[in-house]
């Protein structure tokens, strides 16, 4: 059984096919880096696995079952976290809000639930950070606190949407290391989307590349090659490898770096995540 | 001053409305929906003037209209940017209609002032009973949806993915807001609902970063402002609504200053 499998899946938003007849699967306990340009469909793919976006054709299975909204086996960290950086509540309260988030009636946080929250915070080393106001944390610190929230309920598949956005290289490294450790310790499969391959390249088991409605999964050295990427991008792509670093070039432009820059500017305009990142 | 029956009723009525407003207002601020609360109060004005015109109780008109409008807004959807414009349009439309109703209603001037700026001393014992029952029911309902509401307010995208019924939560919450607005309007009038619903909640958020204590503090501040305002009104003979807004403003700006001072 695989943690996540797409079978001839087509996702149509408006008139565009974001994914057309894509098939791939993520194994249990595997750490997969998901890459693709802006608008390639990374967020959409995760939302489809969560049952938030309907399929036009094909099927998706999560741990051997058809998708269902609110599946407790999936832990999710959304990409759009802008509003939260304006919040003054403590990280602990923010994380805890998810713990009983689905319970109507007069639900109380009992001791077991509190212990579970502390456990999740310890997993990412954010127990002390969580005492502070979530809005005061730096981008990297906040990311760690929110990552712990995705661990509540001990999911078997984690969908992390761009945890590295607007982090400097040192913080990127620590977030990737934490994800790797969570993957090993908790035997949970992780799909980790990103704009750049290099911060992930030593940590991930396989890479999932999206582009032009297609998806290709495999070991980095098999997927990140000129022929495969040229097909996905629909343009002539060159891949230059220097030791463990990959440079994906379209003509003179380094594709991924451009995409990332674009997104940083985006982050600036819409939230203040960025401010703390270099602090 | 408590030897007078009307003062005791006024204290009870403003106390009940303030606790409800402070509690509900906290979530209104947390969700960034204060504008929706403001608009609901204007819709309430239409309901109340309409009720007067047709010889019904203004409180019934107030509650009925705000409830329908609140539930409608909740069902309308989650897209805030578009919603603000729609809410603003609804607000103007409601005020215009209310004005038309007043135009046809002969004893307009005093009633209009009472609706717009409140008349806490005019609350009678049957109205007090209604206020208590509505407030009790609203607080119970709020407690019942409290967890999903908090989650959906802080992290809407995650809450949606985890299966929180967003439309339901949002409509149920705005229905509760509608009742709170109607109660507040009885005390401080439709134009000043902000003062009890938003002021204390925003101040509480500046004073503490824990969720539970912030809710409690918001309710306590609203209560203190309402009772303080009433007391000052009794001794100065100035309008209670004025004193309540003055206290609310002082607390809000004081809390903001404290936060920015360190
Ligand atoms: N509701 C929608 N209706 C129509 N098109 C949509 C909708 N939501 C997203 N899209 C489009 O789907 C495409 C994929 O979007 P998605 O957010 O999944 O990309 P992404 O790979 O996550 O991009 P980024 O790197 O910028 O986060 C984009 O072209 C976007 O414009
Ligand atoms: Mg995305």
mmCIF file of N, CA and C and ligand atoms in Angstrom, chain A residues 13-14 16 18 36-45 79 161-162 195 263, ligand 1:
data_model
loop_
_atom_site.group_PDB
_atom_site.id
_atom_site.type_symbol
_atom_site.label_atom_id
_atom_site.label_comp_id
_atom_site.label_asym_id
_atom_site.label_seq_id
_atom_site.Cartn_x
_atom_site.Cartn_y
_atom_site.Cartn_z
ATOM 1 N N UNK A 13 -9.327 23.403 -13.048
ATOM 2 C CA UNK A 13 -9.774 24.604 -12.334
ATOM 3 C C UNK A 13 -10.124 25.639 -13.384
ATOM 4 N N UNK A 14 -11.321 26.143 -13.339
ATOM 5 C CA UNK A 14 -11.764 27.018 -14.414
ATOM 6 C C UNK A 14 -11.752 26.201 -15.696
ATOM 7 N N UNK A 16 -8.732 25.372 -17.122
ATOM 8 C CA UNK A 16 -7.389 24.810 -17.290
ATOM 9 C C UNK A 16 -7.250 23.477 -16.589
ATOM 10 N N UNK A 18 -4.975 21.581 -14.493
ATOM 11 C CA UNK A 18 -3.765 21.761 -13.683
ATOM 12 C C UNK A 18 -2.959 20.470 -13.703
ATOM 13 N N UNK A 36 8.178 22.434 -8.682
ATOM 14 C CA UNK A 36 7.444 22.908 -9.855
ATOM 15 C C UNK A 36 7.411 24.414 -9.805
ATOM 16 N N UNK A 37 7.275 25.025 -10.968
ATOM 17 C CA UNK A 37 7.273 26.483 -11.040
ATOM 18 C C UNK A 37 6.041 27.051 -10.342
ATOM 19 N N UNK A 38 5.992 28.353 -10.189
ATOM 20 C CA UNK A 38 4.779 29.004 -9.677
ATOM 21 C C UNK A 38 3.609 28.605 -10.558
ATOM 22 N N UNK A 39 2.532 28.196 -9.926
ATOM 23 C CA UNK A 39 1.348 27.854 -10.704
ATOM 24 C C UNK A 39 1.385 26.464 -11.309
ATOM 25 N N UNK A 40 2.414 25.672 -10.981
ATOM 26 C CA UNK A 40 2.496 24.320 -11.543
ATOM 27 C C UNK A 40 1.426 23.413 -10.946
ATOM 28 N N UNK A 41 0.936 23.761 -9.772
ATOM 29 C CA UNK A 41 -0.148 22.974 -9.183
ATOM 30 C C UNK A 41 0.221 22.254 -7.896
ATOM 31 N N UNK A 42 1.278 22.689 -7.222
ATOM 32 C CA UNK A 42 1.697 22.017 -5.988
ATOM 33 C C UNK A 42 0.616 22.119 -4.911
ATOM 34 N N UNK A 43 0.162 23.343 -4.683
ATOM 35 C CA UNK A 43 -0.881 23.549 -3.676
ATOM 36 C C UNK A 43 -2.164 22.809 -4.063
ATOM 37 N N UNK A 44 -2.506 22.896 -5.346
ATOM 38 C CA UNK A 44 -3.729 22.243 -5.823
ATOM 39 C C UNK A 44 -3.662 20.734 -5.617
ATOM 40 N N UNK A 45 -2.486 20.169 -5.870
ATOM 41 C CA UNK A 45 -2.327 18.730 -5.695
ATOM 42 C C UNK A 45 -2.576 18.328 -4.231
ATOM 43 N N UNK A 79 0.075 26.576 2.670
ATOM 44 C CA UNK A 79 1.058 27.555 2.207
ATOM 45 C C UNK A 79 0.719 28.953 2.698
ATOM 46 N N UNK A 161 3.208 22.414 2.679
ATOM 47 C CA UNK A 161 3.208 23.284 1.504
ATOM 48 C C UNK A 161 4.167 24.456 1.702
ATOM 49 N N UNK A 162 5.297 24.369 1.048
ATOM 50 C CA UNK A 162 6.327 25.419 1.048
ATOM 51 C C UNK A 162 6.759 25.865 2.437
ATOM 52 N N UNK A 195 10.367 25.539 -3.891
ATOM 53 C CA UNK A 195 10.699 26.159 -5.156
ATOM 54 C C UNK A 195 12.087 25.810 -5.643
ATOM 55 N N UNK A 263 8.515 34.687 -5.766
ATOM 56 C CA UNK A 263 7.660 34.401 -4.628
ATOM 57 C C UNK A 263 8.034 35.223 -3.403
HETATM 58 N N1 LIG C 1 -10.052 28.444 -7.905
HETATM 59 C C1 LIG C 1 -9.299 28.468 -9.019
HETATM 60 N N2 LIG C 1 -9.844 28.654 -10.240
HETATM 61 C C2 LIG C 1 -9.098 28.687 -11.351
HETATM 62 N N3 LIG C 1 -7.753 28.532 -11.346
HETATM 63 C C3 LIG C 1 -7.152 28.344 -10.165
HETATM 64 C C4 LIG C 1 -7.877 28.314 -8.940
HETATM 65 N N4 LIG C 1 -7.001 28.108 -7.922
HETATM 66 C C5 LIG C 1 -5.794 28.036 -8.513
HETATM 67 N N5 LIG C 1 -5.861 28.174 -9.838
HETATM 68 C C6 LIG C 1 -4.759 28.093 -10.796
HETATM 69 O O1 LIG C 1 -4.198 26.805 -10.700
HETATM 70 C C7 LIG C 1 -2.798 26.866 -10.957
HETATM 71 C C8 LIG C 1 -2.065 26.091 -9.891
HETATM 72 O O2 LIG C 1 -2.117 26.801 -8.677
HETATM 73 P P1 LIG C 1 -1.348 26.307 -7.387
HETATM 74 O O3 LIG C 1 -1.644 27.272 -6.316
HETATM 75 O O4 LIG C 1 -1.676 24.880 -7.140
HETATM 76 O O5 LIG C 1 0.163 26.419 -7.854
HETATM 77 P P2 LIG C 1 1.464 26.228 -6.998
HETATM 78 O O6 LIG C 1 2.313 25.257 -7.721
HETATM 79 O O7 LIG C 1 1.140 25.914 -5.591
HETATM 80 O O8 LIG C 1 2.104 27.669 -7.128
HETATM 81 P P3 LIG C 1 3.015 28.497 -6.093
HETATM 82 O O9 LIG C 1 4.388 28.006 -6.293
HETATM 83 O O10 LIG C 1 2.858 29.912 -6.541
HETATM 84 O O11 LIG C 1 2.474 28.250 -4.710
HETATM 85 C C9 LIG C 1 -2.447 28.321 -11.024
HETATM 86 O O12 LIG C 1 -2.260 28.649 -12.370
HETATM 87 C C10 LIG C 1 -3.648 29.043 -10.467
HETATM 88 O O13 LIG C 1 -3.813 30.261 -11.094
#
